[in-house]
PDB file of C-alpha atoms in Angstrom:
ATOM      1  CA  UNK A1263      92.301 102.250 106.599  1.00 37.00           C
ATOM      2  CA  UNK A1264      93.768 103.668 103.377  1.00 40.00           C
ATOM      3  CA  UNK A1265      94.553 101.296 100.532  1.00 39.00           C
ATOM      4  CA  UNK A1266      97.142 102.302  97.937  1.00 42.00           C
ATOM      5  CA  UNK A1267      96.840 100.885  94.451  1.00 43.00           C
ATOM      6  CA  UNK A1268     100.234  99.666  93.274  1.00 52.00           C
ATOM      7  CA  UNK A1269     101.086 100.741  89.752  1.00 59.00           C
ATOM      8  CA  UNK A1270     101.219  97.923  87.170  1.00 72.00           C
ATOM      9  CA  UNK A1271     104.584  96.606  85.982  1.00 83.00           C
ATOM     10  CA  UNK A1272     104.631  98.582  82.741  1.00 85.00           C
ATOM     11  CA  UNK A1273     104.043 101.840  84.647  1.00 80.00           C
ATOM     12  CA  UNK A1274     106.856 101.039  87.088  1.00 84.00           C
ATOM     13  CA  UNK A1275     109.163 100.246  84.173  1.00 90.00           C
ATOM     14  CA  UNK A1276     108.219 103.513  82.480  1.00 87.00           C
ATOM     15  CA  UNK A1277     109.004 105.371  85.707  1.00 85.00           C
ATOM     16  CA  UNK A1278     112.427 103.691  85.913  1.00 90.00           C
ATOM     17  CA  UNK A1279     113.264 104.640  82.323  1.00 92.00           C
ATOM     18  CA  UNK A1280     112.012 108.152  83.012  1.00 87.00           C
ATOM     19  CA  UNK A1281     114.355 108.404  86.014  1.00 86.00           C
ATOM     20  CA  UNK A1282     117.265 107.300  83.832  1.00 90.00           C
ATOM     21  CA  UNK A1283     116.394 110.011  81.322  1.00 89.00           C
ATOM     22  CA  UNK A1284     116.336 112.599  84.109  1.00 83.00           C
ATOM     23  CA  UNK A1285     119.630 111.510  85.673  1.00 85.00           C
ATOM     24  CA  UNK A1286     121.419 111.492  82.304  1.00 87.00           C
ATOM     25  CA  UNK A1287     121.775 107.731  81.889  1.00 91.00           C
ATOM     26  CA  UNK A1288     119.737 108.084  78.685  1.00 91.00           C
ATOM     27  CA  UNK A1289     120.573 111.634  77.480  1.00 90.00           C
ATOM     28  CA  UNK A1290     118.254 113.552  75.108  1.00 89.00           C
ATOM     29  CA  UNK A1291     118.991 112.797  71.481  1.00 90.00           C
ATOM     30  CA  UNK A1292     120.321 109.290  72.117  1.00 92.00           C
ATOM     31  CA  UNK A1293     118.633 106.040  71.197  1.00 92.00           C
ATOM     32  CA  UNK A1294     116.549 104.215  73.777  1.00 93.00           C
ATOM     33  CA  UNK A1295     117.768 100.636  74.436  1.00 92.00           C
ATOM     34  CA  UNK A1296     116.028  98.129  72.186  1.00 91.00           C
ATOM     35  CA  UNK A1297     113.065  96.067  73.363  1.00 92.00           C
ATOM     36  CA  UNK A1298     115.334  93.011  73.624  1.00 93.00           C
ATOM     37  CA  UNK A1299     117.854  94.929  75.721  1.00 94.00           C
ATOM     38  CA  UNK A1300     115.126  96.204  78.061  1.00 94.00           C
ATOM     39  CA  UNK A1301     113.632  92.725  78.420  1.00 95.00           C
ATOM     40  CA  UNK A1302     117.022  91.346  79.424  1.00 94.00           C
ATOM     41  CA  UNK A1303     117.967  94.308  81.640  1.00 93.00           C
ATOM     42  CA  UNK A1304     114.756  94.390  83.674  1.00 93.00           C
ATOM     43  CA  UNK A1305     113.601  90.781  83.449  1.00 93.00           C
ATOM     44  CA  UNK A1306     110.166  91.765  82.185  1.00 92.00           C
ATOM     45  CA  UNK A1307     108.107  90.398  79.322  1.00 93.00           C
ATOM     46  CA  UNK A1308     108.107  91.969  75.885  1.00 91.00           C
ATOM     47  CA  UNK A1309     104.435  93.110  76.164  1.00 91.00           C
ATOM     48  CA  UNK A1310     105.328  94.904  79.411  1.00 91.00           C
ATOM     49  CA  UNK A1311     108.278  96.637  77.749  1.00 92.00           C
ATOM     50  CA  UNK A1312     106.169  97.619  74.729  1.00 92.00           C
ATOM     51  CA  UNK A1313     103.454  99.145  76.938  1.00 89.00           C
ATOM     52  CA  UNK A1314     106.047 101.058  78.969  1.00 89.00           C
ATOM     53  CA  UNK A1315     107.561 102.540  75.813  1.00 92.00           C
ATOM     54  CA  UNK A1316     104.111 103.447  74.499  1.00 88.00           C
ATOM     55  CA  UNK A1317     103.383 105.264  77.757  1.00 83.00           C
ATOM     56  CA  UNK A1318     106.651 107.203  77.560  1.00 89.00           C
ATOM     57  CA  UNK A1319     105.910 108.149  73.954  1.00 87.00           C
ATOM     58  CA  UNK A1320     102.441 109.337  74.853  1.00 79.00           C
ATOM     59  CA  UNK A1321     103.766 111.487  77.675  1.00 76.00           C
ATOM     60  CA  UNK A1322     106.518 112.999  75.513  1.00 84.00           C
ATOM     61  CA  UNK A1323     109.646 111.459  77.027  1.00 88.00           C
ATOM     62  CA  UNK A1324     110.656 109.572  73.876  1.00 92.00           C
ATOM     63  CA  UNK A1325     109.694 109.522  70.194  1.00 91.00           C
ATOM     64  CA  UNK A1326     110.034 107.174  67.230  1.00 87.00           C
ATOM     65  CA  UNK A1327     111.930 108.432  64.181  1.00 82.00           C
ATOM     66  CA  UNK A1328     111.534 106.544  60.961  1.00 77.00           C
ATOM     67  CA  UNK A1329     114.734 104.835  59.917  1.00 76.00           C
ATOM     68  CA  UNK A1330     116.506 105.659  63.167  1.00 78.00           C
ATOM     69  CA  UNK A1331     114.593 104.075  66.039  1.00 84.00           C
ATOM     70  CA  UNK A1332     113.294 105.413  69.328  1.00 91.00           C
ATOM     71  CA  UNK A1333     114.949 108.593  70.561  1.00 92.00           C
ATOM     72  CA  UNK A1334     115.059 110.243  73.985  1.00 92.00           C
ATOM     73  CA  UNK A1335     113.368 113.654  73.902  1.00 89.00           C
ATOM     74  CA  UNK A1336     114.031 114.584  77.527  1.00 82.00           C
ATOM     75  CA  UNK A1337     111.808 116.132  80.181  1.00 75.00           C
ATOM     76  CA  UNK A1338     108.389 117.194  78.851  1.00 74.00           C
ATOM     77  CA  UNK A1339     107.262 120.706  79.709  1.00 62.00           C
ATOM     78  CA  UNK A1340     104.217 119.517  81.659  1.00 54.00           C
ATOM     79  CA  UNK A1341     106.418 117.622  84.132  1.00 57.00           C
ATOM     80  CA  UNK A1342     107.497 121.002  85.497  1.00 53.00           C
ATOM     81  CA  UNK A1343     103.842 121.662  86.298  1.00 52.00           C
ATOM     82  CA  UNK A1344     103.628 118.404  88.249  1.00 51.00           C
ATOM     83  CA  UNK A1345     106.741 119.164  90.253  1.00 55.00           C
ATOM     84  CA  UNK A1346     105.323 122.500  91.376  1.00 63.00           C
ATOM     85  CA  UNK A1347     103.140 120.499  93.740  1.00 65.00           C
ATOM     86  CA  UNK A1348     106.199 119.408  95.709  1.00 68.00           C
ATOM     87  CA  UNK A1349     107.741 122.872  95.732  1.00 75.00           C
ATOM     88  CA  UNK A1350     104.451 124.363  96.898  1.00 82.00           C
ATOM     89  CA  UNK A1351     104.350 122.023  99.895  1.00 84.00           C
ATOM     90  CA  UNK A1352     107.903 122.956 100.908  1.00 86.00           C
ATOM     91  CA  UNK A1353     107.488 126.680 100.357  1.00 89.00           C
ATOM     92  CA  UNK A1354     103.883 127.154 101.501  1.00 91.00           C
ATOM     93  CA  UNK A1355     103.316 130.014 103.934  1.00 93.00           C
ATOM     94  CA  UNK A1356     100.458 128.514 105.934  1.00 94.00           C
ATOM     95  CA  UNK A1357      99.467 131.899 107.336  1.00 93.00           C
ATOM     96  CA  UNK A1358      98.825 133.231 103.825  1.00 93.00           C
ATOM     97  CA  UNK A1359      97.387 130.118 102.176  1.00 93.00           C
ATOM     98  CA  UNK A1360      93.579 129.862 101.974  1.00 94.00           C
ATOM     99  CA  UNK A1361      92.624 126.965 104.202  1.00 94.00           C
ATOM    100  CA  UNK A1362      93.405 125.768 107.700  1.00 95.00           C
ATOM    101  CA  UNK A1363      95.836 123.743 109.756  1.00 96.00           C
ATOM    102  CA  UNK A1364      93.746 120.806 110.973  1.00 96.00           C
ATOM    103  CA  UNK A1365      96.247 118.567 112.807  1.00 96.00           C
ATOM    104  CA  UNK A1366      99.639 118.998 114.471  1.00 97.00           C
ATOM    105  CA  UNK A1367     100.467 115.880 116.452  1.00 96.00           C
ATOM    106  CA  UNK A1368     102.864 113.014 117.084  1.00 95.00           C
ATOM    107  CA  UNK A1369     101.417 110.017 115.225  1.00 94.00           C
ATOM    108  CA  UNK A1370     102.482 106.464 114.326  1.00 94.00           C
ATOM    109  CA  UNK A1371     104.357 106.675 111.057  1.00 93.00           C
ATOM    110  CA  UNK A1372     102.345 105.361 108.070  1.00 91.00           C
ATOM    111  CA  UNK A1373     103.984 102.381 106.375  1.00 88.00           C
ATOM    112  CA  UNK A1374     104.539 104.192 103.080  1.00 85.00           C
ATOM    113  CA  UNK A1375     106.287 107.014 104.970  1.00 91.00           C
ATOM    114  CA  UNK A1376     108.291 104.812 107.343  1.00 91.00           C
ATOM    115  CA  UNK A1377     110.134 103.116 104.493  1.00 88.00           C
ATOM    116  CA  UNK A1378     111.182 106.469 103.048  1.00 89.00           C
ATOM    117  CA  UNK A1379     112.331 107.910 106.375  1.00 90.00           C
ATOM    118  CA  UNK A1380     114.066 104.656 107.330  1.00 88.00           C
ATOM    119  CA  UNK A1381     112.013 104.293 110.499  1.00 90.00           C
ATOM    120  CA  UNK A1382     110.681 101.108 112.128  1.00 90.00           C
ATOM    121  CA  UNK A1383     106.969 100.346 112.198  1.00 83.00           C
ATOM    122  CA  UNK A1384     105.035 102.077 114.994  1.00 83.00           C
ATOM    123  CA  UNK A1385     107.705 104.769 115.354  1.00 92.00           C
ATOM    124  CA  UNK A1386     106.278 108.208 116.126  1.00 94.00           C
ATOM    125  CA  UNK A1387     106.695 111.180 113.793  1.00 96.00           C
ATOM    126  CA  UNK A1388     105.314 114.704 113.787  1.00 96.00           C
ATOM    127  CA  UNK A1389     102.481 115.259 111.345  1.00 97.00           C
ATOM    128  CA  UNK A1390     101.317 118.670 110.155  1.00 97.00           C
ATOM    129  CA  UNK A1391      98.101 118.366 108.153  1.00 97.00           C
ATOM    130  CA  UNK A1392      96.915 121.377 106.162  1.00 97.00           C
ATOM    131  CA  UNK A1393      93.636 121.591 104.248  1.00 96.00           C
ATOM    132  CA  UNK A1394      93.726 123.948 101.254  1.00 94.00           C
ATOM    133  CA  UNK A1395      90.360 125.515 100.454  1.00 93.00           C
ATOM    134  CA  UNK A1396      89.235 127.661  97.531  1.00 88.00           C
ATOM    135  CA  UNK A1397      85.962 129.555  97.911  1.00 86.00           C
ATOM    136  CA  UNK A1398      85.137 127.360 100.883  1.00 86.00           C
ATOM    137  CA  UNK A1399      85.696 124.119  98.960  1.00 90.00           C
ATOM    138  CA  UNK A1400      88.437 121.651  99.938  1.00 92.00           C
ATOM    139  CA  UNK A1401      90.830 121.113  97.023  1.00 89.00           C
ATOM    140  CA  UNK A1402      93.913 119.576  98.649  1.00 93.00           C
ATOM    141  CA  UNK A1403      94.884 117.834 101.872  1.00 95.00           C
ATOM    142  CA  UNK A1404      98.616 117.860 102.617  1.00 95.00           C
ATOM    143  CA  UNK A1405      99.928 115.697 105.467  1.00 96.00           C
ATOM    144  CA  UNK A1406     103.622 116.342 106.115  1.00 96.00           C
ATOM    145  CA  UNK A1407     105.718 114.020 108.275  1.00 97.00           C
ATOM    146  CA  UNK A1408     108.977 114.862 110.045  1.00 96.00           C
ATOM    147  CA  UNK A1409     111.379 112.642 112.052  1.00 91.00           C
ATOM    148  CA  UNK A1410     111.601 113.568 115.736  1.00 87.00           C
ATOM    149  CA  UNK A1411     115.240 114.616 115.558  1.00 88.00           C
ATOM    150  CA  UNK A1412     114.471 117.218 112.924  1.00 93.00           C
ATOM    151  CA  UNK A1413     111.606 118.755 114.906  1.00 93.00           C
ATOM    152  CA  UNK A1414     113.582 119.649 118.043  1.00 92.00           C
ATOM    153  CA  UNK A1415     114.373 123.353 118.213  1.00 93.00           C
ATOM    154  CA  UNK A1416     111.787 124.305 115.577  1.00 96.00           C
ATOM    155  CA  UNK A1417     108.215 125.588 115.569  1.00 95.00           C
ATOM    156  CA  UNK A1418     106.915 122.643 113.564  1.00 96.00           C
ATOM    157  CA  UNK A1419     105.200 121.226 116.655  1.00 95.00           C
ATOM    158  CA  UNK A1420     103.256 124.436 117.300  1.00 95.00           C
ATOM    159  CA  UNK A1421      99.559 124.444 116.455  1.00 94.00           C
ATOM    160  CA  UNK A1422      99.765 127.885 114.825  1.00 94.00           C
ATOM    161  CA  UNK A1423     100.261 128.230 111.043  1.00 95.00           C
ATOM    162  CA  UNK A1424     103.860 128.794 110.000  1.00 94.00           C
ATOM    163  CA  UNK A1425     104.572 132.257 108.646  1.00 93.00           C
ATOM    164  CA  UNK A1426     107.264 130.928 106.294  1.00 94.00           C
ATOM    165  CA  UNK A1427     107.683 127.785 104.249  1.00 93.00           C
ATOM    166  CA  UNK A1428     108.874 124.596 105.933  1.00 94.00           C
ATOM    167  CA  UNK A1429     112.027 124.584 103.838  1.00 92.00           C
ATOM    168  CA  UNK A1430     112.997 128.117 104.865  1.00 93.00           C
ATOM    169  CA  UNK A1431     112.135 127.401 108.498  1.00 95.00           C
ATOM    170  CA  UNK A1432     114.174 124.198 108.720  1.00 94.00           C
ATOM    171  CA  UNK A1433     117.144 125.533 106.797  1.00 93.00           C
ATOM    172  CA  UNK A1434     117.238 128.503 109.156  1.00 93.00           C
ATOM    173  CA  UNK A1435     116.727 126.601 112.411  1.00 93.00           C
ATOM    174  CA  UNK A1436     118.448 123.259 111.803  1.00 92.00           C
ATOM    175  CA  UNK A1437     121.123 124.230 109.268  1.00 86.00           C
ATOM    176  CA  UNK A1438     119.979 121.470 106.952  1.00 91.00           C
ATOM    177  CA  UNK A1439     119.954 121.949 103.203  1.00 91.00           C
ATOM    178  CA  UNK A1440     117.136 120.775 100.963  1.00 90.00           C
ATOM    179  CA  UNK A1441     118.669 119.535  97.740  1.00 86.00           C
ATOM    180  CA  UNK A1442     116.000 117.807  95.654  1.00 82.00           C
ATOM    181  CA  UNK A1443     112.431 116.580  95.650  1.00 84.00           C
ATOM    182  CA  UNK A1444     111.003 113.379  94.229  1.00 82.00           C
ATOM    183  CA  UNK A1445     107.325 112.621  93.680  1.00 81.00           C
ATOM    184  CA  UNK A1446     105.300 109.465  93.242  1.00 80.00           C
ATOM    185  CA  UNK A1447     101.707 109.666  92.057  1.00 77.00           C
ATOM    186  CA  UNK A1448      99.276 106.849  92.807  1.00 79.00           C
ATOM    187  CA  UNK A1449      95.565 106.334  93.352  1.00 80.00           C
ATOM    188  CA  UNK A1450      94.063 105.079  96.596  1.00 85.00           C
ATOM    189  CA  UNK A1451      90.944 105.155  98.687  1.00 88.00           C
ATOM    190  CA  UNK A1452      91.039 107.775 101.469  1.00 91.00           C
ATOM    191  CA  UNK A1453      90.454 106.833 105.073  1.00 92.00           C
ATOM    192  CA  UNK A1454      87.352 108.159 106.809  1.00 93.00           C
ATOM    193  CA  UNK A1455      89.074 111.249 108.208  1.00 94.00           C
ATOM    194  CA  UNK A1456      90.629 112.203 104.886  1.00 95.00           C
ATOM    195  CA  UNK A1457      87.336 111.718 103.045  1.00 94.00           C
ATOM    196  CA  UNK A1458      85.489 113.878 105.569  1.00 95.00           C
ATOM    197  CA  UNK A1459      87.986 116.734 105.312  1.00 95.00           C
ATOM    198  CA  UNK A1460      87.897 116.639 101.502  1.00 95.00           C
ATOM    199  CA  UNK A1461      84.103 116.360 101.463  1.00 93.00           C
ATOM    200  CA  UNK A1462      84.130 113.132  99.466  1.00 92.00           C
ATOM    201  CA  UNK A1463      81.294 110.596  99.412  1.00 90.00           C
ATOM    202  CA  UNK A1464      81.995 106.917 100.014  1.00 86.00           C
ATOM    203  CA  UNK A1465      83.829 105.113  97.238  1.00 83.00           C
ATOM    204  CA  UNK A1466      85.490 108.152  95.675  1.00 85.00           C
ATOM    205  CA  UNK A1467      89.274 107.701  95.266  1.00 87.00           C
ATOM    206  CA  UNK A1468      91.975 110.319  95.624  1.00 87.00           C
ATOM    207  CA  UNK A1469      95.243 110.978  93.872  1.00 84.00           C
ATOM    208  CA  UNK A1470      98.127 110.682  96.307  1.00 86.00           C
ATOM    209  CA  UNK A1471     101.252 112.660  95.443  1.00 85.00           C
ATOM    210  CA  UNK A1472     103.969 111.387  97.790  1.00 88.00           C
ATOM    211  CA  UNK A1473     106.488 114.231  97.950  1.00 90.00           C
ATOM    212  CA  UNK A1474     109.911 113.383  99.407  1.00 90.00           C
ATOM    213  CA  UNK A1475     112.359 116.205 100.124  1.00 90.00           C
ATOM    214  CA  UNK A1476     115.972 115.099 100.539  1.00 88.00           C
ATOM    215  CA  UNK A1477     119.357 116.614 101.272  1.00 88.00           C
ATOM    216  CA  UNK A1478     122.364 116.178  98.983  1.00 84.00           C
ATOM    217  CA  UNK A1479     123.250 112.838 100.615  1.00 86.00           C
ATOM    218  CA  UNK A1480     119.803 111.444  99.817  1.00 85.00           C
ATOM    219  CA  UNK A1481     118.547 111.574 103.415  1.00 88.00           C
ATOM    220  CA  UNK A1482     114.799 112.262 103.552  1.00 90.00           C
ATOM    221  CA  UNK A1483     114.013 115.419 105.547  1.00 93.00           C
ATOM    222  CA  UNK A1484     110.284 115.627 104.960  1.00 94.00           C
ATOM    223  CA  UNK A1485     107.642 113.373 103.447  1.00 95.00           C
ATOM    224  CA  UNK A1486     104.302 114.859 102.421  1.00 95.00           C
ATOM    225  CA  UNK A1487     101.270 112.906 101.273  1.00 93.00           C
ATOM    226  CA  UNK A1488      99.260 115.350  99.161  1.00 92.00           C
ATOM    227  CA  UNK A1489      95.722 114.164  98.455  1.00 92.00           C
ATOM    228  CA  UNK A1490      93.597 115.535  95.632  1.00 86.00           C
ATOM    229  CA  UNK A1491      90.098 114.433  94.602  1.00 82.00           C
ATOM    230  CA  UNK A1492      90.533 112.145  91.588  1.00 63.00           C
ATOM    231  CA  UNK A1493      87.264 113.065  89.903  1.00 51.00           C
ATOM    232  CA  UNK A1494      88.258 116.532  88.692  1.00 40.00           C
ATOM    233  CA  UNK A1495      89.011 117.074  84.982  1.00 30.00           C
ATOM    234  CA  UNK A1496      91.880 119.437  85.745  1.00 34.00           C
ATOM    235  CA  UNK A1497      93.637 116.770  87.835  1.00 32.00           C
ATOM    236  CA  UNK A1498      93.160 114.172  85.131  1.00 30.00           C
ATOM    237  CA  UNK A1499      94.927 116.476  82.686  1.00 29.00           C
ATOM    238  CA  UNK A1500      97.801 117.250  85.008  1.00 30.00           C
ATOM    239  CA  UNK A1501      98.527 113.848  86.540  1.00 29.00           C
ATOM    240  CA  UNK A1502      98.770 111.162  83.900  1.00 32.00           C
ATOM    241  CA  UNK A1503      98.605 107.747  85.516  1.00 25.00           C
ATOM    242  CA  UNK A1504      98.504 105.708  82.330  1.00 30.00           C
TER     243      UNK A1504
END
């Protein structure tokens, strides 16, 4: 059984403020709401608000200017690097990617995926699980989940690697339109199957990048749980968990 570690309150608050910066609620160059305003708006303690702002400063979303207050800087350059993970999952040509397709099957929807897809518990979804390998070493395990209605009339259920990206395949076959991707990074312990595929010893956690691809209406078309070993220095630099 996989256990996901819920982010602490200050991290969740930082993520909410970050989303408001990205959607233009807090435009670059404007002042961030004061600590008092944030305490009242989100119902959180002052220490939680202070830690959230410190995290956003550290990651480059906001900055303090003497005599003026805390200012929104906007999207840091390294966020683009993080978001490539989601684009790679959607655009990956499995036939040309080093690695192998390890599972294509109808499975009970995981709880963290069911809530995103709006499905009841124990509903069945199609899972495509692809293990990315570099020089024979497992570096990423991507499990992508699709609602049954989206799979009909496609080749997603075939056990052969796709020769085009999922996005291109679905947009061509189902006339759907992928509009935007959101990502949520957390740490959790892998289940036995995941650990075996990634070659991890007992007790080693993974980073889980939950990638949700949606259409313009906000409907989730695909949910991918991308697992990466959490003990690599490169991953620590790229995915800042606070």
